[in-house]
Amino acid sequence: MITSGTGFGADCPVEEYLISDPVALLHRWLPDDESPPPLMALATVGRDGYPRVRHVLLSEVDATAVYFHTDSRSSKVAELSGHPRAAIALAWPEVGRQVVAHGEVQRASDDELRRTYSRRSRYLQLLAWVNDAETAALDAAERRRVWAEFDRAHGELSPPSTWTGFAIELHEVTFWRGDPEGPSQRSRFRRTHDGWTAQVLPG
Ligand SMILES: Cc1cc2nc3c(=O)[nH]c(=O)nc-3n(C[C@H](O)[C@H](O)[C@H](O)COP(=O)(O)O)c2cc1C
């Protein structure tokens, strides 16, 4: 896990350069499961061909994919149904690091969807329920009233039918490291039939 306070470019243990599996390296850089999920920029291809980008929470990483979760009525879901490919970017500017990746996107399994929903905070579980166009159109006081009423009326929540999630199957992952005393540098991993290929690039 990256910790702030180590300084730009200072948090770069030499043994990291020996890791040939980008998923293992990603796990080293990401916060542990007990910490709040990190934010990532998620790019999709709009139905008009223009790229679209927004931030979402990175819910989890398994052996091949990075997961995020969203509302099935959102634009990103419509975009992914037309063009099931996405790119992500995460940055830790205070320590001088960035990860960018892209790949094919698949809907997460029902088990994964339930598990991830159960790990969300109460606030985010409520948000998945109380987050529709009708409520958004109300004034702030009304929106809060709807929210509080829903909260009061419900104990433990299960995911709404609109809760969905996607696995971005990692095709390419690039790690950027800053160095205050030298040039920045990138390690790029590409998936092939035989595993990962690695390449070192200028920053
Ligand atoms: C800090 C932060 C976290 C967010 N996390 C999520 C998320 O995990 N899932 C999600 O669908 N939207 C999340 N959003 C909202 C999205 O950025 C976006 O506004 C929304 O999903 C609608 O996107 P779309 O119309 O492009 O589909 C988050 C926004 C912020 C600022």
PDB file of N, CA, C and O in Angstrom, residues 120-128 147:
ATOM      1  N   ARG A 120     -19.958  -2.071   1.074  1.00  0.00           N
ATOM      2  CA  ARG A 120     -20.088  -0.613   0.970  1.00  0.00           C
ATOM      3  C   ARG A 120     -20.578  -0.030   2.295  1.00  0.00           C
ATOM      4  O   ARG A 120     -21.293  -0.700   3.054  1.00  0.00           O
ATOM      5  N   SER A 121     -20.234   1.235   2.531  1.00  0.00           N
ATOM      6  CA  SER A 121     -20.735   1.919   3.733  1.00  0.00           C
ATOM      7  C   SER A 121     -22.262   2.049   3.640  1.00  0.00           C
ATOM      8  O   SER A 121     -22.834   1.962   2.547  1.00  0.00           O
ATOM      9  N   ARG A 122     -22.901   2.269   4.784  1.00  0.00           N
ATOM     10  CA  ARG A 122     -24.360   2.480   4.797  1.00  0.00           C
ATOM     11  C   ARG A 122     -24.726   3.612   3.836  1.00  0.00           C
ATOM     12  O   ARG A 122     -25.683   3.535   3.090  1.00  0.00           O
ATOM     13  N   TYR A 123     -23.924   4.683   3.853  1.00  0.00           N
ATOM     14  CA  TYR A 123     -24.205   5.819   2.979  1.00  0.00           C
ATOM     15  C   TYR A 123     -24.253   5.365   1.517  1.00  0.00           C
ATOM     16  O   TYR A 123     -25.191   5.683   0.781  1.00  0.00           O
ATOM     17  N   LEU A 124     -23.250   4.593   1.090  1.00  0.00           N
ATOM     18  CA  LEU A 124     -23.198   4.184  -0.326  1.00  0.00           C
ATOM     19  C   LEU A 124     -24.274   3.146  -0.650  1.00  0.00           C
ATOM     20  O   LEU A 124     -24.784   3.106  -1.766  1.00  0.00           O
ATOM     21  N   GLN A 125     -24.624   2.325   0.356  1.00  0.00           N
ATOM     22  CA  GLN A 125     -25.728   1.379   0.125  1.00  0.00           C
ATOM     23  C   GLN A 125     -27.035   2.142  -0.087  1.00  0.00           C
ATOM     24  O   GLN A 125     -27.825   1.809  -0.966  1.00  0.00           O
ATOM     25  N   LEU A 126     -27.242   3.182   0.735  1.00  0.00           N
ATOM     26  CA  LEU A 126     -28.453   4.004   0.577  1.00  0.00           C
ATOM     27  C   LEU A 126     -28.435   4.720  -0.780  1.00  0.00           C
ATOM     28  O   LEU A 126     -29.442   4.784  -1.485  1.00  0.00           O
ATOM     29  N   LEU A 127     -27.253   5.228  -1.121  1.00  0.00           N
ATOM     30  CA  LEU A 127     -27.138   5.979  -2.382  1.00  0.00           C
ATOM     31  C   LEU A 127     -27.523   5.105  -3.574  1.00  0.00           C
ATOM     32  O   LEU A 127     -28.139   5.581  -4.538  1.00  0.00           O
ATOM     33  N   ALA A 128     -27.175   3.827  -3.511  1.00  0.00           N
ATOM     34  CA  ALA A 128     -27.523   2.929  -4.614  1.00  0.00           C
ATOM     35  C   ALA A 128     -29.046   2.802  -4.762  1.00  0.00           C
ATOM     36  O   ALA A 128     -29.552   2.544  -5.849  1.00  0.00           O
ATOM     37  N   TRP A 147     -34.457  10.805   1.508  1.00  0.00           N
ATOM     38  CA  TRP A 147     -33.316   9.980   1.963  1.00  0.00           C
ATOM     39  C   TRP A 147     -33.537   9.502   3.402  1.00  0.00           C
ATOM     40  O   TRP A 147     -33.428   8.311   3.712  1.00  0.00           O
TER      41      TRP A 147
END
